[in-house]
Amino acid sequence: MSRFVDRVTIHVAAGNGGHGCSSVHREKFKPLGGPDGGNGGNGGSVRLVVDPQVHTLLDFHFRPHAKASNGKPGAGDNRDGATGDDLVLEVPDGTVVLDEDGKILVDLVGEGTTFEAAQGGRGGLGNASLASKARKAPGFALLGEDGQHRDLVLELKSVADVGLVGFPSAGKSSLVSVLSAAKPKIADYPFTTLAPNLGVVQTAGDVFTIADVPGLIPGASTGRGLGLEFLRHLERCAVLAHVVDCATLEPGRDPVSDIDALEAELSAYQPALDTDHSLGELAERPRVVILNKIDVPDAADLADIVEPELVQRGWPVFRISAVSHEGLRELTFALAKMVADYRESHPKPQPRRQVIRPQAVDEAGFSVSADPDVDGGFIVRGTRPERWIAQTQFDNDEAVGYLADRLNRLGVEDELVRLGAKPGAPVTIGDVSFDWEPMTPMGDDVPVTGRGTDIRLDRNDRIGAAERKQARRLRRGVPQSDEDGEQDVR
């Protein structure tokens, strides 16, 4: 049995970027061929795309987790890693994407409209791309970035031309079933419909969609009786049709009072979208009144009494019976004309263009503030510093020195000095904290030592090539040689 799911929470994860490769070209008679480590591939992104063939969020209800593929690591001989494949998720037209806090991120309307739900991580640069005048053969590479992880809420606002509004058991589902091929659940008790039923109505030359919105009650605009869940499905309906039960036996109810109560709820409801594609307020949408169940004798008499009062309000009034099909033909053609007039005055929304906002030329790209949890400490925030931290191999001294050079060129050290940072002050960038040493020399004038080392860092415990060579000689029992080339015979 199919289900209509209109609100789900999904967990999207983009692919991680591949690590860069640290490699030196080796060939016969060319022992030092230079760096040839390739770059890592970018991770795949997760994108939401509007597909007109998708009408519900049911698939996300059963499979809420979505992850794109990771980028491949680089390799030697200047071979870059493969880029991860993007994951495309098809969503219905009229899907609103919200973050965990309920803030609207995007309103997906129009076939082909795309939203990047999670951005893939960048691949790390190989040592071939890191080679420079100062570092001709880098002994390190950059790590790939982690892909973005997000929890998003997808909310579907029914995109229908006509929305049927009425009290519970007013006959809305029955009307949808006789006007279209939809087969909604119909029963003789209130709140039979708990989710909108969509139907397609065909006339002589027009086709329009009709939505059976679950029954509303007084106080719906404040959330009573799941009213907010019901009202939000009317935000994109071009025409609102009041379906009135003329055969109700409840005391204190009549068609005019029912309409007045529902109009009060429509006026009090504030749509979540500030500008819903120029549809206007719900109170200003075109109206039509449908007096239902006139096949009952008492209902027909009541319709005769209230019809003149409703006509005075300027609304078209139709007397129908979903059981005997009386008045359905006139109602169908009238709704088709109202929808056609609306479409002429409101063109079909086009897929939204991507908006690119360039960064200001005078923007530093980072900020430095005092750490509230550490006395004398500072926190550096910014896209580039945090990305550089994530890409650094902290077990490689040369990579740490390269990070220090990048932060210095960005102006982080100057900003720390301006804010009065003392030597040894704890500085936090991203998930890494370290002690700041302002006297550490920076720049291209620093002499470069062996691969993977940096003379500016005192904590270097790597074994150099000369020491490894001497260790091999001792293991083989070869006597140690002095600087003059004479063997030590001691």
GROMACS .gro file of C-alpha atoms in nm, residues 7-475:
model
  469
    7ARG     CA    1   0.827   1.545   0.598
    8VAL     CA    2   1.148   1.351   0.658
    9THR     CA    3   1.489   1.400   0.816
   10ILE     CA    4   1.783   1.285   0.607
   11HIS     CA    5   2.148   1.244   0.697
   12VAL     CA    6   2.374   1.331   0.405
   13ALA     CA    7   2.749   1.279   0.395
   14ALA     CA    8   2.972   1.393   0.111
   15GLY     CA    9   3.279   1.196   0.009
   16ASN     CA   10   3.621   1.261   0.157
   17GLY     CA   11   3.900   1.397  -0.058
   18GLY     CA   12   4.189   1.167  -0.143
   19HIS     CA   13   4.532   1.223   0.011
   20GLY     CA   14   4.812   1.367  -0.196
   21CYS     CA   15   5.113   1.150  -0.271
   22SER     CA   16   5.471   1.220  -0.162
   23SER     CA   17   5.695   1.054  -0.418
   24VAL     CA   18   6.031   1.110  -0.588
   25HIS     CA   19   6.085   1.002  -0.945
   26ARG     CA   20   6.332   0.714  -0.963
   27GLU     CA   21   6.482   0.593  -1.284
   28LYS     CA   22   6.803   0.423  -1.380
   29PHE     CA   23   7.091   0.671  -1.390
   30LYS     CA   24   6.853   0.935  -1.251
   31PRO     CA   25   6.860   0.889  -0.872
   32LEU     CA   26   6.710   1.235  -0.805
   33GLY     CA   27   6.443   1.279  -1.068
   34GLY     CA   28   6.242   1.530  -0.869
   35PRO     CA   29   5.904   1.508  -0.697
   36ASP     CA   30   5.628   1.333  -0.891
   37GLY     CA   31   5.353   1.277  -0.634
   38GLY     CA   32   5.004   1.328  -0.777
   39ASN     CA   33   4.708   1.507  -0.622
   40GLY     CA   34   4.421   1.334  -0.448
   41GLY     CA   35   4.079   1.337  -0.610
   42ASN     CA   36   3.793   1.547  -0.476
   43GLY     CA   37   3.517   1.372  -0.287
   44GLY     CA   38   3.173   1.345  -0.438
   45SER     CA   39   2.898   1.586  -0.334
   46VAL     CA   40   2.535   1.515  -0.246
   47ARG     CA   41   2.283   1.712  -0.454
   48LEU     CA   42   1.906   1.744  -0.444
   49VAL     CA   43   1.741   1.779  -0.786
   50VAL     CA   44   1.373   1.840  -0.859
   51ASP     CA   45   1.226   1.556  -1.065
   52PRO     CA   46   0.866   1.594  -1.191
   53GLN     CA   47   0.826   1.214  -1.181
   54VAL     CA   48   0.873   1.208  -0.802
   55HIS     CA   49   0.566   1.298  -0.596
   56THR     CA   50   0.647   1.188  -0.241
   57LEU     CA   51   0.936   1.163   0.005
   58LEU     CA   52   0.864   0.799   0.076
   59ASP     CA   53   1.206   0.676  -0.040
   60PHE     CA   54   1.383   0.902   0.210
   61HIS     CA   55   1.155   0.778   0.486
   62PHE     CA   56   1.291   0.424   0.448
   63ARG     CA   57   1.647   0.522   0.344
   64PRO     CA   58   1.736   0.842   0.531
   65HIS     CA   59   2.113   0.799   0.504
   66ALA     CA   60   2.291   0.905   0.185
   67LYS     CA   61   2.667   0.914   0.126
   68ALA     CA   62   2.869   1.005  -0.181
   69SER     CA   63   3.186   0.821  -0.278
   70ASN     CA   64   3.532   0.926  -0.166
   71GLY     CA   65   3.807   1.061  -0.387
   72LYS     CA   66   4.102   0.834  -0.462
   73PRO     CA   67   4.454   0.914  -0.334
   74GLY     CA   68   4.723   1.035  -0.569
   75ALA     CA   69   5.010   0.816  -0.686
   76GLY     CA   70   5.362   0.850  -0.810
   77ASP     CA   71   5.457   0.939  -1.167
   78ASN     CA   72   5.226   1.246  -1.144
   79ARG     CA   73   4.910   1.037  -1.136
   80ASP     CA   74   4.615   1.218  -0.981
   81GLY     CA   75   4.350   1.026  -0.790
   82ALA     CA   76   4.005   0.977  -0.936
   83THR     CA   77   3.727   1.214  -0.833
   84GLY     CA   78   3.444   1.067  -0.630
   85ASP     CA   79   3.104   1.036  -0.798
   86ASP     CA   80   2.835   1.283  -0.696
   87LEU     CA   81   2.520   1.141  -0.542
   88VAL     CA   82   2.203   1.287  -0.695
   89LEU     CA   83   1.880   1.256  -0.496
   90GLU     CA   84   1.554   1.325  -0.679
   91VAL     CA   85   1.295   1.519  -0.480
   92PRO     CA   86   0.941   1.631  -0.566
   93ASP     CA   87   0.863   1.975  -0.699
   94GLY     CA   88   0.785   2.205  -0.407
   95THR     CA   89   1.031   2.060  -0.156
   96VAL     CA   90   1.159   2.295   0.113
   97VAL     CA   91   1.497   2.216   0.271
   98LEU     CA   92   1.555   2.318   0.633
   99ASP     CA   93   1.852   2.279   0.864
  100GLU     CA   94   1.845   2.128   1.213
  101ASP     CA   95   1.735   2.460   1.365
  102GLY     CA   96   1.436   2.492   1.131
  103LYS     CA   97   1.593   2.764   0.914
  104ILE     CA   98   1.489   2.748   0.549
  105LEU     CA   99   1.791   2.686   0.328
  106VAL     CA  100   1.627   2.660  -0.012
  107ASP     CA  101   1.287   2.627  -0.174
  108LEU     CA  102   1.309   2.379  -0.461
  109VAL     CA  103   1.049   2.474  -0.721
  110GLY     CA  104   1.079   2.406  -1.093
  111GLU     CA  105   1.208   2.107  -1.283
  112GLY     CA  106   1.586   2.074  -1.265
  113THR     CA  107   1.636   2.304  -0.966
  114THR     CA  108   1.946   2.183  -0.781
  115PHE     CA  109   2.072   2.230  -0.426
  116GLU     CA  110   2.407   2.107  -0.298
  117ALA     CA  111   2.314   1.938   0.028
  118ALA     CA  112   2.669   1.837   0.123
  119GLN     CA  113   2.993   1.949  -0.041
  120GLY     CA  114   3.265   1.697  -0.112
  121GLY     CA  115   3.606   1.733   0.048
  122ARG     CA  116   3.897   1.869  -0.151
  123GLY     CA  117   4.173   1.636  -0.249
  124GLY     CA  118   4.516   1.697  -0.102
  125LEU     CA  119   4.801   1.827  -0.317
  126GLY     CA  120   5.088   1.595  -0.397
  127ASN     CA  121   5.448   1.700  -0.347
  128ALA     CA  122   5.483   1.770  -0.720
  129SER     CA  123   5.230   2.052  -0.684
  130LEU     CA  124   5.396   2.176  -0.365
  131ALA     CA  125   5.741   2.215  -0.521
  132SER     CA  126   5.872   2.573  -0.520
  133LYS     CA  127   6.196   2.766  -0.527
  134ALA     CA  128   6.239   2.713  -0.154
  135ARG     CA  129   6.124   2.350  -0.153
  136LYS     CA  130   6.240   2.184  -0.472
  137ALA     CA  131   6.168   1.833  -0.346
  138PRO     CA  132   5.905   1.845  -0.070
  139GLY     CA  133   5.904   1.544   0.154
  140PHE     CA  134   5.536   1.572   0.236
  141ALA     CA  135   5.194   1.600   0.078
  142LEU     CA  136   4.863   1.744   0.190
  143LEU     CA  137   4.586   1.530   0.330
  144GLY     CA  138   4.242   1.520   0.175
  145GLU     CA  139   3.958   1.708   0.343
  146ASP     CA  140   3.666   1.532   0.504
  147GLY     CA  141   3.335   1.563   0.323
  148GLN     CA  142   3.054   1.770   0.472
  149HIS     CA  143   2.806   1.594   0.700
  150ARG     CA  144   2.463   1.747   0.752
  151ASP     CA  145   2.123   1.660   0.892
  152LEU     CA  146   1.850   1.818   0.679
  153VAL     CA  147   1.473   1.827   0.700
  154LEU     CA  148   1.281   1.788   0.374
  155GLU     CA  149   0.930   1.924   0.382
  156LEU     CA  150   0.694   1.883   0.089
  157LYS     CA  151   0.433   2.149   0.031
  158SER     CA  152   0.176   2.002  -0.206
  159VAL     CA  153   0.202   2.169  -0.544
  160ALA     CA  154  -0.160   2.155  -0.657
  161ASP     CA  155  -0.379   2.393  -0.857
  162VAL     CA  156  -0.690   2.354  -0.641
  163GLY     CA  157  -0.697   2.291  -0.268
  164LEU     CA  158  -1.011   2.155  -0.104
  165VAL     CA  159  -1.072   2.308   0.239
  166GLY     CA  160  -1.336   2.199   0.484
  167PHE     CA  161  -1.427   2.054   0.819
  168PRO     CA  162  -1.372   1.682   0.883
  169SER     CA  163  -1.619   1.454   0.702
  170ALA     CA  164  -1.726   1.732   0.464
  171GLY     CA  165  -1.682   1.501   0.165
  172LYS     CA  166  -1.347   1.624   0.031
  173SER     CA  167  -1.202   1.277  -0.025
  174SER     CA  168  -1.522   1.165  -0.196
  175LEU     CA  169  -1.503   1.466  -0.427
  176VAL     CA  170  -1.144   1.387  -0.522
  177SER     CA  171  -1.236   1.027  -0.595
  178VAL     CA  172  -1.514   1.122  -0.839
  179LEU     CA  173  -1.327   1.407  -1.011
  180SER     CA  174  -1.005   1.211  -1.067
  181ALA     CA  175  -0.870   0.858  -1.070
  182ALA     CA  176  -0.736   0.889  -0.715
  183LYS     CA  177  -0.864   0.637  -0.461
  184PRO     CA  178  -0.837   0.801  -0.119
  185LYS     CA  179  -0.961   0.642   0.200
  186ILE     CA  180  -1.328   0.727   0.264
  187ALA     CA  181  -1.510   0.656   0.590
  188ASP     CA  182  -1.791   0.796   0.803
  189TYR     CA  183  -1.577   0.926   1.089
  190PRO     CA  184  -1.376   1.250   1.132
  191PHE     CA  185  -1.009   1.279   1.035
  192THR     CA  186  -1.021   0.986   0.797
  193THR     CA  187  -0.763   1.169   0.583
  194LEU     CA  188  -0.431   1.224   0.764
  195ALA     CA  189  -0.226   1.319   0.458
  196PRO     CA  190  -0.314   1.510   0.140
  197ASN     CA  191  -0.458   1.315  -0.151
  198LEU     CA  192  -0.354   1.439  -0.495
  199GLY     CA  193  -0.566   1.384  -0.802
  200VAL     CA  194  -0.544   1.484  -1.169
  201VAL     CA  195  -0.862   1.624  -1.326
  202GLN     CA  196  -0.905   1.623  -1.704
  203THR     CA  197  -1.155   1.838  -1.891
  204ALA     CA  198  -1.209   1.897  -2.263
  205GLY     CA  199  -0.872   2.061  -2.314
  206ASP     CA  200  -0.727   2.136  -1.972
  207VAL     CA  201  -0.560   1.930  -1.704
  208PHE     CA  202  -0.518   2.046  -1.345
  209THR     CA  203  -0.435   1.891  -1.011
  210ILE     CA  204  -0.653   1.890  -0.704
  211ALA     CA  205  -0.544   1.831  -0.343
  212ASP     CA  206  -0.764   1.700  -0.063
  213VAL     CA  207  -0.623   1.877   0.243
  214PRO     CA  208  -0.704   1.699   0.571
  215GLY     CA  209  -0.994   1.842   0.769
  216LEU     CA  210  -0.944   2.171   0.951
  217ILE     CA  211  -1.101   2.277   1.281
  218PRO     CA  212  -1.111   2.607   1.473
  219GLY     CA  213  -0.768   2.678   1.621
  220ALA     CA  214  -0.582   2.507   1.335
  221SER     CA  215  -0.359   2.813   1.280
  222THR     CA  216  -0.222   2.767   1.634
  223GLY     CA  217  -0.155   2.396   1.587
  224ARG     CA  218  -0.479   2.248   1.716
  225GLY     CA  219  -0.568   1.917   1.559
  226LEU     CA  220  -0.243   1.908   1.355
  227GLY     CA  221  -0.364   2.229   1.194
  228LEU     CA  222  -0.020   2.357   1.101
  229GLU     CA  223   0.060   2.026   0.934
  230PHE     CA  224  -0.257   2.066   0.726
  231LEU     CA  225  -0.243   2.437   0.649
  232ARG     CA  226   0.107   2.431   0.505
  233HIS     CA  227  -0.022   2.220   0.215
  234LEU     CA  228  -0.236   2.513   0.102
  235GLU     CA  229   0.056   2.755   0.058
  236ARG     CA  230   0.101   2.671  -0.309
  237CYS     CA  231  -0.259   2.611  -0.414
  238ALA     CA  232  -0.374   2.867  -0.669
  239VAL     CA  233  -0.748   2.824  -0.595
  240LEU     CA  234  -0.907   2.741  -0.261
  241ALA     CA  235  -1.240   2.557  -0.263
  242HIS     CA  236  -1.457   2.548   0.049
  243VAL     CA  237  -1.630   2.211   0.068
  244VAL     CA  238  -1.931   2.252   0.298
  245ASP     CA  239  -2.132   1.967   0.447
  246CYS     CA  240  -2.495   2.071   0.410
  247ALA     CA  241  -2.621   1.752   0.574
  248THR     CA  242  -2.440   1.782   0.906
  249LEU     CA  243  -2.642   1.710   1.218
  250GLU     CA  244  -2.402   1.871   1.465
  251PRO     CA  245  -2.566   2.148   1.672
  252GLY     CA  246  -2.438   2.500   1.620
  253ARG     CA  247  -2.302   2.431   1.272
  254ASP     CA  248  -2.423   2.564   0.939
  255PRO     CA  249  -2.249   2.631   0.605
  256VAL     CA  250  -2.196   3.005   0.669
  257SER     CA  251  -2.045   2.957   1.016
  258ASP     CA  252  -1.820   2.679   0.886
  259ILE     CA  253  -1.685   2.903   0.612
  260ASP     CA  254  -1.634   3.194   0.852
  261ALA     CA  255  -1.442   2.971   1.094
  262LEU     CA  256  -1.213   2.840   0.818
  263GLU     CA  257  -1.157   3.187   0.675
  264ALA     CA  258  -1.045   3.305   1.018
  265GLU     CA  259  -0.790   3.024   1.034
  266LEU     CA  260  -0.662   3.099   0.683
  267SER     CA  261  -0.618   3.466   0.770
  268ALA     CA  262  -0.436   3.385   1.096
  269TYR     CA  263  -0.197   3.137   0.938
  270GLN     CA  264   0.148   3.273   0.856
  271PRO     CA  265   0.318   3.081   0.575
  272ALA     CA  266   0.672   2.964   0.641
  273LEU     CA  267   0.789   3.111   0.310
  274ASP     CA  268   0.811   3.489   0.298
  275THR     CA  269   0.750   3.511  -0.076
  276ASP     CA  270   0.582   3.204  -0.217
  277HIS     CA  271   0.641   3.276  -0.587
  278SER     CA  272   0.396   3.570  -0.605
  279LEU     CA  273   0.094   3.364  -0.505
  280GLY     CA  274  -0.005   3.621  -0.245
  281GLU     CA  275  -0.156   3.568   0.097
  282LEU     CA  276  -0.391   3.279   0.157
  283ALA     CA  277  -0.669   3.525   0.238
  284GLU     CA  278  -0.631   3.679  -0.110
  285ARG     CA  279  -0.639   3.358  -0.317
  286PRO     CA  280  -0.940   3.297  -0.545
  287ARG     CA  281  -1.227   3.122  -0.367
  288VAL     CA  282  -1.509   2.892  -0.466
  289VAL     CA  283  -1.780   2.746  -0.240
  290ILE     CA  284  -1.898   2.388  -0.293
  291LEU     CA  285  -2.222   2.293  -0.118
  292ASN     CA  286  -2.194   1.916  -0.090
  293LYS     CA  287  -2.439   1.633  -0.016
  294ILE     CA  288  -2.743   1.799  -0.174
  295ASP     CA  289  -2.876   1.454  -0.257
  296VAL     CA  290  -3.011   1.461   0.100
  297PRO     CA  291  -3.350   1.646   0.104
  298ASP     CA  292  -3.274   1.851   0.415
  299ALA     CA  293  -2.930   1.944   0.273
  300ALA     CA  294  -3.088   2.075  -0.047
  301ASP     CA  295  -3.324   2.295   0.155
  302LEU     CA  296  -3.034   2.433   0.361
  303ALA     CA  297  -2.837   2.506   0.041
  304ASP     CA  298  -3.130   2.712  -0.090
  305ILE     CA  299  -3.122   2.921   0.229
  306VAL     CA  300  -2.748   2.996   0.247
  307GLU     CA  301  -2.669   3.027  -0.125
  308PRO     CA  302  -2.787   3.392  -0.162
  309GLU     CA  303  -2.574   3.504   0.134
  310LEU     CA  304  -2.264   3.337  -0.010
  311VAL     CA  305  -2.325   3.485  -0.355
  312GLN     CA  306  -2.328   3.833  -0.200
  313ARG     CA  307  -1.968   3.780  -0.092
  314GLY     CA  308  -1.865   3.753  -0.455
  315TRP     CA  309  -1.770   3.386  -0.447
  316PRO     CA  310  -1.890   3.134  -0.706
  317VAL     CA  311  -2.122   2.879  -0.544
  318PHE     CA  312  -2.182   2.526  -0.674
  319ARG     CA  313  -2.430   2.270  -0.546
  320ILE     CA  314  -2.306   1.916  -0.593
  321SER     CA  315  -2.340   1.562  -0.472
  322ALA     CA  316  -2.039   1.334  -0.476
  323VAL     CA  317  -2.274   1.035  -0.452
  324SER     CA  318  -2.519   1.116  -0.734
  325HIS     CA  319  -2.261   1.320  -0.935
  326GLU     CA  320  -2.504   1.609  -0.955
  327GLY     CA  321  -2.336   1.940  -1.047
  328LEU     CA  322  -1.990   1.788  -1.097
  329ARG     CA  323  -1.965   1.880  -1.465
  330GLU     CA  324  -2.028   2.250  -1.404
  331LEU     CA  325  -1.787   2.249  -1.110
  332THR     CA  326  -1.511   2.084  -1.312
  333PHE     CA  327  -1.526   2.336  -1.596
  334ALA     CA  328  -1.543   2.628  -1.355
  335LEU     CA  329  -1.234   2.510  -1.167
  336ALA     CA  330  -1.049   2.454  -1.495
  337LYS     CA  331  -1.124   2.812  -1.603
  338MET     CA  332  -1.007   2.957  -1.271
  339VAL     CA  333  -0.685   2.758  -1.292
  340ALA     CA  334  -0.628   2.866  -1.654
  341ASP     CA  335  -0.677   3.231  -1.558
  342TYR     CA  336  -0.430   3.190  -1.276
  343ARG     CA  337  -0.169   3.031  -1.502
  344GLU     CA  338  -0.194   3.321  -1.744
  345SER     CA  339  -0.134   3.575  -1.469
  346HIS     CA  340   0.135   3.369  -1.294
  347PRO     CA  341   0.386   3.206  -1.531
  348LYS     CA  342   0.528   2.870  -1.437
  349PRO     CA  343   0.828   2.909  -1.205
  350GLN     CA  344   1.160   2.847  -1.374
  351PRO     CA  345   1.456   2.668  -1.217
  352ARG     CA  346   1.645   2.911  -1.001
  353ARG     CA  347   1.983   3.027  -1.115
  354GLN     CA  348   2.286   2.976  -0.900
  355VAL     CA  349   2.388   3.294  -0.721
  356ILE     CA  350   2.761   3.356  -0.689
  357ARG     CA  351   2.867   3.612  -0.433
  358PRO     CA  352   3.234   3.708  -0.478
  359GLN     CA  353   3.443   3.767  -0.170
  360ALA     CA  354   3.539   4.125  -0.089
  361VAL     CA  355   3.894   4.212  -0.189
  362ASP     CA  356   3.970   4.362   0.153
  363GLU     CA  357   3.839   4.066   0.353
  364ALA     CA  358   4.110   3.887   0.549
  365GLY     CA  359   3.941   3.549   0.537
  366PHE     CA  360   3.999   3.476   0.906
  367SER     CA  361   3.936   3.615   1.252
  368VAL     CA  362   4.128   3.594   1.579
  369SER     CA  363   3.953   3.621   1.916
  370ALA     CA  364   4.041   3.551   2.277
  371ASP     CA  365   3.975   3.199   2.401
  372PRO     CA  366   3.710   3.222   2.676
  373ASP     CA  367   3.815   2.888   2.825
  374VAL     CA  368   4.194   2.934   2.829
  375ASP     CA  369   4.366   3.223   3.002
  376GLY     CA  370   4.584   3.406   2.749
  377GLY     CA  371   4.475   3.179   2.467
  378PHE     CA  372   4.337   3.266   2.125
  379ILE     CA  373   4.108   3.103   1.870
  380VAL     CA  374   4.162   3.146   1.496
  381ARG     CA  375   3.855   3.095   1.280
  382GLY     CA  376   3.832   3.095   0.904
  383THR     CA  377   3.777   2.865   0.611
  384ARG     CA  378   4.136   2.863   0.491
  385PRO     CA  379   4.316   2.826   0.828
  386GLU     CA  380   4.083   2.544   0.934
  387ARG     CA  381   4.124   2.373   0.597
  388TRP     CA  382   4.503   2.397   0.618
  389ILE     CA  383   4.498   2.244   0.964
  390ALA     CA  384   4.292   1.950   0.840
  391GLN     CA  385   4.532   1.893   0.549
  392THR     CA  386   4.854   1.892   0.752
  393GLN     CA  387   5.050   1.581   0.851
  394PHE     CA  388   5.157   1.677   1.203
  395ASP     CA  389   5.400   1.386   1.226
  396ASN     CA  390   5.603   1.546   0.945
  397ASP     CA  391   5.817   1.843   1.051
  398GLU     CA  392   5.842   1.981   0.699
  399ALA     CA  393   5.464   1.976   0.664
  400VAL     CA  394   5.429   2.164   0.995
  401GLY     CA  395   5.681   2.424   0.878
  402TYR     CA  396   5.490   2.465   0.554
  403LEU     CA  397   5.172   2.522   0.756
  404ALA     CA  398   5.349   2.789   0.961
  405ASP     CA  399   5.457   2.966   0.643
  406ARG     CA  400   5.103   2.966   0.505
  407LEU     CA  401   4.955   3.105   0.826
  408ASN     CA  402   5.222   3.373   0.838
  409ARG     CA  403   5.158   3.482   0.480
  410LEU     CA  404   4.786   3.497   0.553
  411GLY     CA  405   4.855   3.742   0.836
  412VAL     CA  406   4.763   3.526   1.134
  413GLU     CA  407   5.088   3.597   1.318
  414ASP     CA  408   5.059   3.974   1.267
  415GLU     CA  409   4.705   3.965   1.404
  416LEU     CA  410   4.819   3.769   1.711
  417VAL     CA  411   5.090   4.027   1.774
  418ARG     CA  412   4.839   4.308   1.739
  419LEU     CA  413   4.610   4.147   1.994
  420GLY     CA  414   4.896   4.116   2.244
  421ALA     CA  415   4.964   3.744   2.229
  422LYS     CA  416   5.263   3.636   2.440
  423PRO     CA  417   5.521   3.375   2.336
  424GLY     CA  418   5.393   3.030   2.428
  425ALA     CA  419   5.028   3.140   2.420
  426PRO     CA  420   4.793   2.853   2.333
  427VAL     CA  421   4.637   2.904   1.992
  428THR     CA  422   4.351   2.687   1.866
  429ILE     CA  423   4.268   2.641   1.499
  430GLY     CA  424   3.995   2.391   1.421
  431ASP     CA  425   4.056   2.082   1.634
  432VAL     CA  426   4.427   2.149   1.693
  433SER     CA  427   4.585   2.355   1.973
  434PHE     CA  428   4.952   2.451   1.982
  435ASP     CA  429   5.186   2.693   2.158
  436TRP     CA  430   5.260   3.001   1.952
  437GLU     CA  431   5.628   3.085   1.899
  438PRO     CA  432   5.654   3.428   1.732
  439MET     CA  433   6.034   3.413   1.700
  440THR     CA  434   6.020   3.118   1.463
  441PRO     CA  435   6.165   3.243   1.131
  442MET     CA  436   5.930   3.226   0.837
  443GLY     CA  437   5.964   3.258   0.464
  444ASP     CA  438   6.178   3.138   0.177
  445ASP     CA  439   6.507   3.244   0.332
  446VAL     CA  440   6.503   2.953   0.576
  447PRO     CA  441   6.754   2.688   0.466
  448VAL     CA  442   6.589   2.360   0.378
  449THR     CA  443   6.733   2.045   0.533
  450GLY     CA  444   6.650   1.682   0.457
  451ARG     CA  445   6.315   1.570   0.322
  452GLY     CA  446   6.051   1.563   0.593
  453THR     CA  447   6.251   1.785   0.830
  454ASP     CA  448   6.252   2.153   0.919
  455ILE     CA  449   6.547   2.318   1.091
  456ARG     CA  450   6.313   2.560   1.269
  457LEU     CA  451   6.153   2.284   1.473
  458ASP     CA  452   6.355   2.158   1.768
  459ARG     CA  453   6.148   1.847   1.822
  460ASN     CA  454   6.287   1.674   1.514
  461ASP     CA  455   6.373   1.314   1.605
  462ARG     CA  456   6.409   1.176   1.253
  463ILE     CA  457   6.717   0.972   1.169
  464GLY     CA  458   6.917   1.135   0.890
  465ALA     CA  459   7.061   0.960   0.585
  466ALA     CA  460   7.420   0.970   0.723
  467GLU     CA  461   7.311   0.807   1.047
  468ARG     CA  462   7.122   0.532   0.863
  469LYS     CA  463   7.428   0.466   0.646
  470GLN     CA  464   7.654   0.441   0.950
  471ALA     CA  465   7.408   0.203   1.117
  472ARG     CA  466   7.419  -0.028   0.815
  473ARG     CA  467   7.801  -0.029   0.821
  474LEU     CA  468   7.802  -0.125   1.186
  475ARG     CA  469   7.554  -0.409   1.128
   0.00000   0.00000   0.00000
